[in-house]
Amino acid sequence: MQKFVIHGGKRLEGDITVQGAKNSALPILSAAMLCPEESILENCPELSDVYAACRILSSAGCDCRMQNHTVTVKADSIRNSEIPEDMMQEMRSSIIFLGAMLGRTGCCRLGYPGGCELGSRPIDLHLQAFRKMGVKIQEENGILTCTAPGGLHGAKIHLQFPSVGATENIMLAAVLAEGETSITNAAREPEISDLANYLRNCGANITGEGSSTIVIQGVKELHGCTYRIMPDRIVAATWLAAAAVTGGTIRLLEADTPSMEGILDIWEQMHCQCSYTEKTICFSAGKPLHAVRFLKTMPYPGFPTDAQAIVTAALCTAKGTSVIEETIFENRFRHVDALVRMGADIRTAGRIAVIRGVRQLHGAPVSATDLRGGAALLTAALGAQGETVLTELSHIDRGYDSPEKILQSVGADIRRV
Ligand code: UD1
């Protein structure tokens, strides 16, 4: 079993180039299944979730290769419209292959996506939308058989919640469907816009992404293209947190600053200094960090649930008391117990966490419980006094490409053993 051994308290300083976004790469890999011609996807992060997506494509019969952060996908023929159960269990995002598979072949057989550490994560919004588009769904022993005997047709779909996954799935199913699909109360996350940009480059007709109404006119076929995956705003936020807890100064290169406004605002509230251009963020830690009176996670452009754990870790040693409300997932404070073991003063009640800043955290043996919770423990360990041994790295490897190498390059004392 691999673990990180971290000796905290080293001030981080230097440049970090931000990796490509996992939450863009996965839906775009799924979208590549809609294109019989080759797609070349650059800036793909090398992550276990990306490898899992490549395995789903290969099992469907696509030719999929990864080299030097570039994935080449050719989906000239789809041999198998069943997504194997082990692949569905491997990652939650496997569900976004349903929309692409339906769009391409008109049928798909799959199990429910892997159980998730964050809460129940239902897919009812996805399935309701597909039914409106002409898909018949039968369920037997937890396996869904989805077929569109008359082909998929456009529909007017209103989402009761702006679900990122449901918005992506509907877009994937709609680009080759007959007629017009409109999605109201659509998710507005930047990764949705990245997916729309890729699909448009392949010949899709999509408007309105980034707003809450997306309109898709079905086209007869798509072609391939070369596309560069957008930078990862959550990974960028993690490196800012790491600099913040060590009193450091870093520069992020190839960031997507416009998509990070909600995140940068919080660091400014914590008395950190941020100056930025469209692709570069210069960041200096507040000395000391200041508490944030109230922070609530919200769908984009609100503060992202994915950055909540990381900011919580930084607030542990901020001056004053911070209150965080998690509104997206019911079970997203699982990292708190380990932070408390490292000396943090945090109380949780349901979806609220109250963090009273302490002067210093100390190292401890801790385990990652989920991807961003793991990143939060990594952040806390970098600022803590003494040694932290962090286990269950498989969670972190789902979303961070070579994190120890990046942190070493800016002065952290971290080893993977
Ligand atoms: C969510 C995040 C996304 C993040 C991802 C990974 C939001 C709005 N979404 O996306 O930014 O990248 O997690 O951590 O912050 N829901 C239903 N029924 C459905 C689908 C969703 O009730 O069919 C509910 C979920 O239980 C959850 C909420 O909607 O409470 C958000 O889910 P959704 O946006 O779909 O989550 P992801 O796509 O996984």
Short mmCIF file of C-alpha atoms and ligand atoms in Angstrom, two decimals:
data_model
loop_
_atom_site.label_atom_id
_atom_site.label_comp_id
_atom_site.label_asym_id
_atom_site.label_seq_id
_atom_site.Cartn_x
_atom_site.Cartn_y
_atom_site.Cartn_z
CA MET A 1 0.00 0.00 0.00
CA GLN A 2 1.37 3.40 -0.96
CA LYS A 3 1.48 6.32 1.44
CA PHE A 4 2.72 9.88 1.59
CA VAL A 5 5.22 10.77 4.29
CA ILE A 6 5.09 14.52 4.77
CA HIS A 7 7.19 16.74 7.02
CA GLY A 8 5.18 19.91 7.31
CA GLY A 9 6.12 23.52 7.80
CA LYS A 10 8.22 24.02 4.65
CA ARG A 11 7.30 27.31 2.97
CA LEU A 12 6.22 26.69 -0.63
CA GLU A 13 7.65 28.92 -3.31
CA GLY A 14 7.82 28.72 -7.10
CA ASP A 15 5.80 28.05 -10.23
CA ILE A 16 3.23 25.30 -10.80
CA THR A 17 1.67 24.50 -14.16
CA VAL A 18 -1.97 23.50 -13.59
CA GLN A 19 -2.99 20.07 -14.97
CA GLY A 20 -5.97 19.46 -17.27
CA ALA A 21 -9.38 19.16 -15.61
CA LYS A 22 -10.59 15.68 -14.68
CA ASN A 23 -14.19 16.88 -14.73
CA SER A 24 -13.75 18.01 -18.36
CA ALA A 25 -11.63 15.12 -19.52
CA LEU A 26 -14.14 12.46 -18.45
CA PRO A 27 -17.24 13.82 -20.26
CA ILE A 28 -15.13 14.72 -23.31
CA LEU A 29 -13.72 11.17 -23.46
CA SER A 30 -17.30 9.94 -23.33
CA ALA A 31 -18.25 12.40 -26.10
CA ALA A 32 -15.45 11.03 -28.31
CA MET A 33 -17.57 7.87 -28.58
CA LEU A 34 -20.02 9.88 -30.70
CA CYS A 35 -17.38 10.55 -33.38
CA PRO A 36 -16.44 7.79 -35.84
CA GLU A 37 -13.34 9.78 -36.80
CA GLU A 38 -10.30 10.24 -34.60
CA SER A 39 -10.28 12.78 -31.77
CA ILE A 40 -7.00 13.92 -30.27
CA LEU A 41 -7.48 15.16 -26.73
CA GLU A 42 -4.53 17.13 -25.39
CA ASN A 43 -3.79 18.10 -21.78
CA CYS A 44 -5.52 15.00 -20.39
CA PRO A 45 -4.41 14.47 -16.81
CA GLU A 46 -2.86 11.05 -16.09
CA LEU A 47 -5.25 9.82 -13.41
CA SER A 48 -6.87 6.55 -12.44
CA ASP A 49 -10.31 7.95 -13.40
CA VAL A 50 -9.04 8.86 -16.88
CA TYR A 51 -7.58 5.35 -17.30
CA ALA A 52 -10.97 3.95 -16.20
CA ALA A 53 -12.73 6.05 -18.86
CA CYS A 54 -10.26 4.76 -21.48
CA ARG A 55 -11.06 1.18 -20.42
CA ILE A 56 -14.80 1.84 -20.88
CA LEU A 57 -14.10 3.17 -24.39
CA SER A 58 -11.92 0.16 -25.24
CA SER A 59 -14.53 -2.27 -23.96
CA ALA A 60 -17.09 -0.61 -26.25
CA GLY A 61 -14.76 -1.31 -29.19
CA CYS A 62 -13.13 2.10 -29.58
CA ASP A 63 -9.45 2.45 -30.28
CA CYS A 64 -8.16 4.49 -27.33
CA ARG A 65 -4.51 5.30 -26.55
CA MET A 66 -2.85 7.58 -24.06
CA GLN A 67 0.64 9.00 -24.38
CA ASN A 68 2.20 12.08 -22.79
CA HIS A 69 -1.08 13.54 -21.62
CA THR A 70 -2.70 13.11 -25.02
CA VAL A 71 -5.50 10.62 -25.54
CA THR A 72 -6.40 9.55 -29.05
CA VAL A 73 -9.85 8.03 -29.49
CA LYS A 74 -11.25 6.52 -32.66
CA ALA A 75 -14.79 5.21 -32.42
CA ASP A 76 -15.34 4.01 -36.00
CA SER A 77 -17.33 1.04 -34.79
CA ILE A 78 -19.02 0.31 -31.49
CA ARG A 79 -19.09 -3.44 -30.88
CA ASN A 80 -20.54 -3.55 -27.40
CA SER A 81 -23.20 -1.31 -25.89
CA GLU A 82 -22.96 -2.88 -22.44
CA ILE A 83 -20.80 -1.15 -19.83
CA PRO A 84 -19.24 -3.90 -17.68
CA GLU A 85 -20.27 -3.88 -14.03
CA ASP A 86 -16.72 -3.59 -12.64
CA MET A 87 -16.19 -0.43 -14.71
CA MET A 88 -19.48 1.05 -13.48
CA GLN A 89 -18.37 0.39 -9.91
CA GLU A 90 -14.95 1.89 -10.45
CA MET A 91 -16.07 5.49 -10.77
CA ARG A 92 -19.21 7.52 -10.37
CA SER A 93 -18.61 9.39 -13.65
CA SER A 94 -19.12 6.15 -15.59
CA ILE A 95 -22.79 7.22 -15.75
CA ILE A 96 -21.96 9.88 -18.37
CA PHE A 97 -21.15 7.09 -20.81
CA LEU A 98 -24.88 6.29 -20.86
CA GLY A 99 -25.80 9.47 -22.78
CA ALA A 100 -23.01 8.98 -25.31
CA MET A 101 -23.79 5.30 -25.81
CA LEU A 102 -27.49 6.03 -26.33
CA GLY A 103 -26.64 8.83 -28.74
CA ARG A 104 -24.34 6.61 -30.76
CA THR A 105 -26.12 3.23 -30.71
CA GLY A 106 -29.65 3.85 -29.36
CA CYS A 107 -29.16 1.32 -26.58
CA CYS A 108 -27.12 0.70 -23.47
CA ARG A 109 -27.03 -1.86 -20.67
CA LEU A 110 -25.38 -0.88 -17.44
CA GLY A 111 -25.53 -1.12 -13.66
CA TYR A 112 -25.90 1.82 -11.29
CA PRO A 113 -22.64 3.76 -10.91
CA GLY A 114 -20.32 2.98 -8.01
CA GLY A 115 -21.50 3.77 -4.52
CA CYS A 116 -20.13 7.07 -3.43
CA GLU A 117 -18.46 8.36 -0.29
CA LEU A 118 -20.23 11.73 -0.55
CA GLY A 119 -23.81 10.61 -0.17
CA SER A 120 -26.48 8.77 -2.13
CA ARG A 121 -25.90 10.47 -5.52
CA PRO A 122 -29.04 9.32 -7.34
CA ILE A 123 -29.41 9.37 -11.16
CA ASP A 124 -33.16 10.00 -11.34
CA LEU A 125 -32.72 13.30 -13.19
CA HIS A 126 -30.64 11.58 -15.88
CA LEU A 127 -33.19 8.79 -16.37
CA GLN A 128 -36.22 11.13 -16.42
CA ALA A 129 -34.58 13.18 -19.16
CA PHE A 130 -33.75 10.12 -21.29
CA ARG A 131 -37.35 8.89 -20.99
CA LYS A 132 -38.53 12.25 -22.37
CA MET A 133 -36.16 11.73 -25.30
CA GLY A 134 -37.80 8.42 -26.20
CA VAL A 135 -35.68 5.96 -24.21
CA LYS A 136 -37.41 2.95 -22.62
CA ILE A 137 -35.72 1.91 -19.39
CA GLN A 138 -36.16 -1.48 -17.78
CA GLU A 139 -34.53 -2.41 -14.53
CA GLU A 140 -33.83 -5.93 -13.36
CA ASN A 141 -31.59 -6.86 -10.44
CA GLY A 142 -29.96 -3.46 -10.49
CA ILE A 143 -29.14 -3.61 -14.20
CA LEU A 144 -30.68 -0.96 -16.47
CA THR A 145 -31.53 -1.84 -20.04
CA CYS A 146 -32.06 1.37 -21.99
CA THR A 147 -33.32 1.30 -25.57
CA ALA A 148 -34.69 3.85 -28.00
CA PRO A 149 -36.58 1.73 -30.53
CA GLY A 150 -37.67 4.75 -32.58
CA GLY A 151 -34.33 6.56 -32.12
CA LEU A 152 -33.73 9.44 -29.74
CA HIS A 153 -35.71 12.62 -30.28
CA GLY A 154 -35.28 16.12 -28.89
CA ALA A 155 -37.33 17.22 -25.86
CA LYS A 156 -37.87 20.13 -23.52
CA ILE A 157 -36.16 19.16 -20.28
CA HIS A 158 -36.33 21.12 -17.05
CA LEU A 159 -33.94 19.98 -14.34
CA GLN A 160 -35.24 20.28 -10.77
CA PHE A 161 -31.61 20.81 -9.70
CA PRO A 162 -28.77 22.05 -11.97
CA SER A 163 -26.99 18.68 -11.89
CA VAL A 164 -23.63 18.70 -13.64
CA GLY A 165 -23.77 15.02 -14.58
CA ALA A 166 -27.39 15.16 -15.81
CA THR A 167 -26.71 18.26 -17.93
CA GLU A 168 -23.71 16.54 -19.54
CA ASN A 169 -25.55 13.29 -20.12
CA ILE A 170 -28.47 15.06 -21.82
CA MET A 171 -26.10 17.04 -24.05
CA LEU A 172 -24.34 13.82 -25.07
CA ALA A 173 -27.61 12.11 -25.95
CA ALA A 174 -29.05 15.17 -27.72
CA VAL A 175 -26.29 16.09 -30.19
CA LEU A 176 -27.21 13.24 -32.57
CA ALA A 177 -30.94 13.05 -31.66
CA GLU A 178 -33.70 14.04 -34.09
CA GLY A 179 -34.74 17.68 -33.58
CA GLU A 180 -34.26 20.20 -30.81
CA THR A 181 -33.50 19.59 -27.11
CA SER A 182 -33.64 22.40 -24.58
CA ILE A 183 -32.35 22.08 -21.02
CA THR A 184 -33.60 24.67 -18.54
CA ASN A 185 -32.07 25.10 -15.08
CA ALA A 186 -28.98 23.51 -16.66
CA ALA A 187 -25.71 23.38 -14.73
CA ARG A 188 -23.44 26.30 -15.65
CA GLU A 189 -20.07 24.84 -14.62
CA PRO A 190 -17.09 25.75 -16.87
CA GLU A 191 -16.57 22.05 -17.59
CA ILE A 192 -20.01 22.01 -19.28
CA SER A 193 -18.78 24.78 -21.58
CA ASP A 194 -15.62 22.78 -22.29
CA LEU A 195 -17.74 19.78 -23.30
CA ALA A 196 -19.91 22.02 -25.52
CA ASN A 197 -16.80 23.51 -27.17
CA TYR A 198 -15.40 20.07 -27.95
CA LEU A 199 -18.72 18.86 -29.37
CA ARG A 200 -19.09 22.02 -31.48
CA ASN A 201 -15.59 21.48 -32.86
CA CYS A 202 -16.83 18.04 -33.93
CA GLY A 203 -19.82 19.56 -35.75
CA ALA A 204 -22.52 19.67 -33.04
CA ASN A 205 -25.04 22.51 -32.87
CA ILE A 206 -25.18 23.73 -29.26
CA THR A 207 -25.94 27.18 -27.87
CA GLY A 208 -26.37 28.65 -24.42
CA GLU A 209 -23.83 26.61 -22.43
CA GLY A 210 -22.59 28.58 -19.43
CA SER A 211 -26.12 29.97 -19.00
CA SER A 212 -29.02 28.10 -17.44
CA THR A 213 -30.68 27.34 -20.80
CA ILE A 214 -28.84 25.13 -23.27
CA VAL A 215 -30.32 24.41 -26.70
CA ILE A 216 -29.09 21.57 -28.87
CA GLN A 217 -30.18 20.98 -32.47
CA GLY A 218 -29.49 17.38 -33.39
CA VAL A 219 -27.15 16.82 -36.36
CA LYS A 220 -26.80 13.73 -38.56
CA GLU A 221 -23.18 12.99 -37.68
CA LEU A 222 -20.10 14.29 -35.94
CA HIS A 223 -16.48 14.24 -37.07
CA GLY A 224 -13.33 14.15 -34.93
CA CYS A 225 -11.09 17.06 -33.94
CA THR A 226 -8.04 18.01 -31.92
CA TYR A 227 -9.02 19.58 -28.63
CA ARG A 228 -7.18 20.81 -25.54
CA ILE A 229 -8.83 20.02 -22.18
CA MET A 230 -9.28 23.10 -19.96
CA PRO A 231 -7.19 23.57 -16.79
CA ASP A 232 -8.45 22.08 -13.52
CA ARG A 233 -9.81 24.81 -11.23
CA ILE A 234 -10.06 22.50 -8.20
CA VAL A 235 -6.46 21.31 -8.52
CA ALA A 236 -5.44 24.98 -8.90
CA ALA A 237 -7.37 25.76 -5.69
CA THR A 238 -5.54 22.92 -3.92
CA TRP A 239 -2.11 24.35 -4.77
CA LEU A 240 -3.27 27.75 -3.49
CA ALA A 241 -4.35 26.10 -0.23
CA ALA A 242 -0.98 24.37 0.06
CA ALA A 243 0.79 27.72 -0.37
CA ALA A 244 -1.62 29.39 2.09
CA VAL A 245 -1.00 26.96 4.97
CA THR A 246 2.78 27.18 4.58
CA GLY A 247 2.91 30.98 4.41
CA GLY A 248 4.14 30.56 0.85
CA THR A 249 4.20 32.46 -2.43
CA ILE A 250 3.42 30.61 -5.65
CA ARG A 251 2.57 31.37 -9.24
CA LEU A 252 0.08 29.17 -11.10
CA LEU A 253 0.67 28.94 -14.82
CA GLU A 254 -1.91 27.84 -17.39
CA ALA A 255 -4.75 28.32 -14.94
CA ASP A 256 -8.26 29.25 -16.05
CA THR A 257 -8.63 32.36 -13.92
CA PRO A 258 -12.12 33.42 -15.10
CA SER A 259 -13.60 30.13 -13.82
CA MET A 260 -11.95 30.62 -10.42
CA GLU A 261 -13.48 33.92 -9.31
CA GLY A 262 -15.60 32.33 -6.54
CA ILE A 263 -12.53 30.54 -5.21
CA LEU A 264 -10.14 33.51 -5.43
CA ASP A 265 -12.62 35.70 -3.57
CA ILE A 266 -12.42 33.36 -0.55
CA TRP A 267 -8.62 33.51 -0.47
CA GLU A 268 -8.85 37.30 -0.53
CA GLN A 269 -11.29 37.14 2.41
CA MET A 270 -8.60 35.10 4.20
CA HIS A 271 -6.20 38.04 3.64
CA CYS A 272 -4.16 36.28 0.94
CA GLN A 273 -2.91 38.36 -1.95
CA CYS A 274 -3.93 37.29 -5.43
CA SER A 275 -3.09 39.10 -8.64
CA TYR A 276 -3.95 37.50 -11.91
CA THR A 277 -4.20 37.59 -15.64
CA GLU A 278 -6.38 35.24 -17.68
CA LYS A 279 -3.93 32.31 -17.33
CA THR A 280 -1.62 33.19 -14.45
CA ILE A 281 -2.31 33.60 -10.74
CA CYS A 282 0.30 35.12 -8.41
CA PHE A 283 -0.53 34.19 -4.84
CA SER A 284 0.92 35.11 -1.46
CA ALA A 285 -0.40 33.66 1.79
CA GLY A 286 -2.07 35.95 4.32
CA LYS A 287 0.06 36.31 7.46
CA PRO A 288 -1.86 35.28 9.39
CA LEU A 289 -4.75 33.69 7.48
CA HIS A 290 -8.11 35.10 8.53
CA ALA A 291 -11.32 33.18 9.18
CA VAL A 292 -14.23 33.37 6.71
CA ARG A 293 -17.43 34.36 8.49
CA PHE A 294 -19.74 32.17 6.37
CA LEU A 295 -19.10 30.06 3.30
CA LYS A 296 -21.76 28.04 1.50
CA THR A 297 -21.17 25.59 -1.35
CA MET A 298 -23.41 26.23 -4.36
CA PRO A 299 -23.74 25.26 -8.01
CA TYR A 300 -21.48 27.37 -10.26
CA PRO A 301 -20.88 30.33 -10.16
CA GLY A 302 -21.15 29.80 -6.39
CA PHE A 303 -18.35 28.33 -4.31
CA PRO A 304 -17.71 24.74 -5.51
CA THR A 305 -18.38 21.77 -3.26
CA ASP A 306 -15.17 20.25 -4.60
CA ALA A 307 -13.09 23.04 -3.02
CA GLN A 308 -14.85 22.92 0.36
CA ALA A 309 -12.61 20.32 2.05
CA ILE A 310 -9.44 22.02 0.84
CA VAL A 311 -10.50 25.43 2.15
CA THR A 312 -11.62 23.82 5.42
CA ALA A 313 -8.07 22.52 5.87
CA ALA A 314 -6.65 26.02 5.42
CA LEU A 315 -9.23 27.57 7.79
CA CYS A 316 -8.05 25.26 10.62
CA THR A 317 -5.16 27.65 11.33
CA ALA A 318 -6.90 30.90 10.34
CA LYS A 319 -7.47 33.59 12.95
CA GLY A 320 -11.08 33.54 14.19
CA THR A 321 -14.10 31.29 13.65
CA SER A 322 -15.38 30.17 10.23
CA VAL A 323 -18.75 28.60 9.41
CA ILE A 324 -19.20 26.40 6.34
CA GLU A 325 -22.48 25.07 4.96
CA GLU A 326 -22.31 22.17 2.47
CA THR A 327 -25.46 22.30 0.35
CA ILE A 328 -24.60 19.90 -2.51
CA PHE A 329 -23.74 16.56 -0.86
CA GLU A 330 -24.98 15.27 2.50
CA ASN A 331 -21.78 13.50 3.49
CA ARG A 332 -18.93 15.79 2.67
CA PHE A 333 -17.26 16.39 6.04
CA ARG A 334 -15.57 13.01 6.31
CA HIS A 335 -12.11 14.57 6.37
CA VAL A 336 -12.97 16.47 9.58
CA ASP A 337 -12.16 13.62 12.00
CA ALA A 338 -8.63 13.36 10.64
CA LEU A 339 -8.18 17.15 10.78
CA VAL A 340 -9.25 17.05 14.44
CA ARG A 341 -6.68 14.30 15.04
CA MET A 342 -4.11 16.76 13.66
CA GLY A 343 -5.17 19.34 16.25
CA ALA A 344 -7.97 21.23 14.47
CA ASP A 345 -10.96 22.56 16.42
CA ILE A 346 -13.96 21.72 14.24
CA ARG A 347 -17.57 20.86 15.18
CA THR A 348 -20.00 19.56 12.59
CA ALA A 349 -23.78 19.31 12.80
CA GLY A 350 -25.48 17.95 9.69
CA ARG A 351 -24.37 20.10 6.80
CA ILE A 352 -22.68 22.79 8.94
CA ALA A 353 -19.07 22.89 10.12
CA VAL A 354 -17.79 25.44 12.61
CA ILE A 355 -14.02 25.86 12.55
CA ARG A 356 -12.22 27.73 15.31
CA GLY A 357 -8.74 28.57 14.16
CA VAL A 358 -5.85 27.12 16.19
CA ARG A 359 -2.25 28.33 16.08
CA GLN A 360 -0.78 25.18 14.55
CA LEU A 361 -1.70 21.65 13.46
CA HIS A 362 0.56 18.70 14.20
CA GLY A 363 1.38 15.66 12.10
CA ALA A 364 -0.50 12.37 12.62
CA PRO A 365 -1.21 9.09 10.83
CA VAL A 366 -4.35 9.77 8.73
CA SER A 367 -6.23 8.19 5.80
CA ALA A 368 -7.93 9.78 2.79
CA THR A 369 -11.65 8.98 2.80
CA ASP A 370 -12.47 10.51 -0.60
CA LEU A 371 -10.73 12.48 -3.34
CA ARG A 372 -11.06 16.06 -2.10
CA GLY A 373 -11.04 15.01 1.56
CA GLY A 374 -7.67 13.38 0.82
CA ALA A 375 -6.43 16.60 -0.78
CA ALA A 376 -7.53 18.45 2.35
CA LEU A 377 -5.42 16.16 4.57
CA LEU A 378 -2.47 16.60 2.23
CA THR A 379 -2.89 20.38 2.53
CA ALA A 380 -3.16 20.24 6.32
CA ALA A 381 -0.06 18.02 6.56
CA LEU A 382 2.03 20.50 4.54
CA GLY A 383 1.29 23.20 7.12
CA ALA A 384 1.50 20.99 10.22
CA GLN A 385 4.42 20.61 12.56
CA GLY A 386 6.09 17.21 12.38
CA GLU A 387 5.43 14.11 10.34
CA THR A 388 2.14 13.04 8.76
CA VAL A 389 1.70 9.62 7.20
CA LEU A 390 -1.21 9.78 4.75
CA THR A 391 -2.66 6.48 3.48
CA GLU A 392 -5.43 5.45 1.04
CA LEU A 393 -3.77 7.42 -1.76
CA SER A 394 -5.97 5.76 -4.40
CA HIS A 395 -8.58 8.43 -3.65
CA ILE A 396 -6.08 11.24 -4.32
CA ASP A 397 -4.74 9.53 -7.48
CA ARG A 398 -8.26 9.72 -8.96
CA GLY A 399 -7.90 13.48 -9.35
CA TYR A 400 -4.29 14.63 -8.92
CA ASP A 401 -1.58 13.91 -11.50
CA SER A 402 1.78 13.35 -9.69
CA PRO A 403 0.96 15.58 -6.71
CA GLU A 404 4.15 14.72 -4.79
CA LYS A 405 6.38 15.74 -7.71
CA ILE A 406 4.59 19.06 -8.06
CA LEU A 407 4.79 19.79 -4.35
CA GLN A 408 8.47 18.77 -4.19
CA SER A 409 9.20 21.19 -7.04
CA VAL A 410 7.99 24.12 -4.89
CA GLY A 411 9.85 23.05 -1.76
CA ALA A 412 7.56 20.61 0.09
CA ASP A 413 9.06 17.70 2.02
CA ILE A 414 6.84 14.86 0.75
CA ARG A 415 7.66 11.32 -0.33
CA ARG A 416 5.53 8.54 -1.78
CA VAL A 417 6.60 5.25 -0.25
C1 UD1 B 1 -20.96 17.34 -8.50
C2 UD1 B 1 -20.67 18.80 -8.50
C3 UD1 B 1 -19.58 19.04 -9.47
C4 UD1 B 1 -18.41 18.20 -9.05
C5 UD1 B 1 -18.77 16.73 -8.89
C6 UD1 B 1 -17.67 15.90 -8.32
C7 UD1 B 1 -22.23 20.64 -8.14
C8 UD1 B 1 -23.53 21.21 -8.52
N1 UD1 B 1 -21.88 19.51 -8.80
O1 UD1 B 1 -21.30 16.91 -9.81
O2 UD1 B 1 -19.27 20.40 -9.51
O3 UD1 B 1 -17.43 18.34 -10.00
O4 UD1 B 1 -19.89 16.63 -8.05
O5 UD1 B 1 -17.51 16.14 -6.97
O6 UD1 B 1 -21.52 21.16 -7.31
N2 UD1 B 1 -28.83 14.76 -7.91
C9 UD1 B 1 -30.06 14.15 -7.84
N3 UD1 B 1 -30.45 13.39 -8.89
C10 UD1 B 1 -29.69 13.21 -10.00
C11 UD1 B 1 -28.44 13.85 -10.06
C12 UD1 B 1 -28.02 14.63 -8.99
O7 UD1 B 1 -30.78 14.28 -6.85
O8 UD1 B 1 -30.11 12.51 -10.93
C13 UD1 B 1 -28.36 15.57 -6.76
C14 UD1 B 1 -27.20 14.93 -6.04
O9 UD1 B 1 -27.61 14.01 -5.08
C15 UD1 B 1 -26.48 16.11 -5.42
C16 UD1 B 1 -26.72 17.21 -6.44
O10 UD1 B 1 -27.84 16.79 -7.23
O11 UD1 B 1 -27.09 16.47 -4.21
C17 UD1 B 1 -25.50 17.50 -7.31
O12 UD1 B 1 -25.30 16.45 -8.15
P1 UD1 B 1 -24.61 16.60 -9.55
O13 UD1 B 1 -24.34 18.02 -9.92
O14 UD1 B 1 -25.28 15.71 -10.50
O15 UD1 B 1 -23.28 15.92 -9.16
P2 UD1 B 1 -22.18 15.60 -10.08
O16 UD1 B 1 -22.48 15.65 -11.49
O17 UD1 B 1 -21.66 14.35 -9.54
#
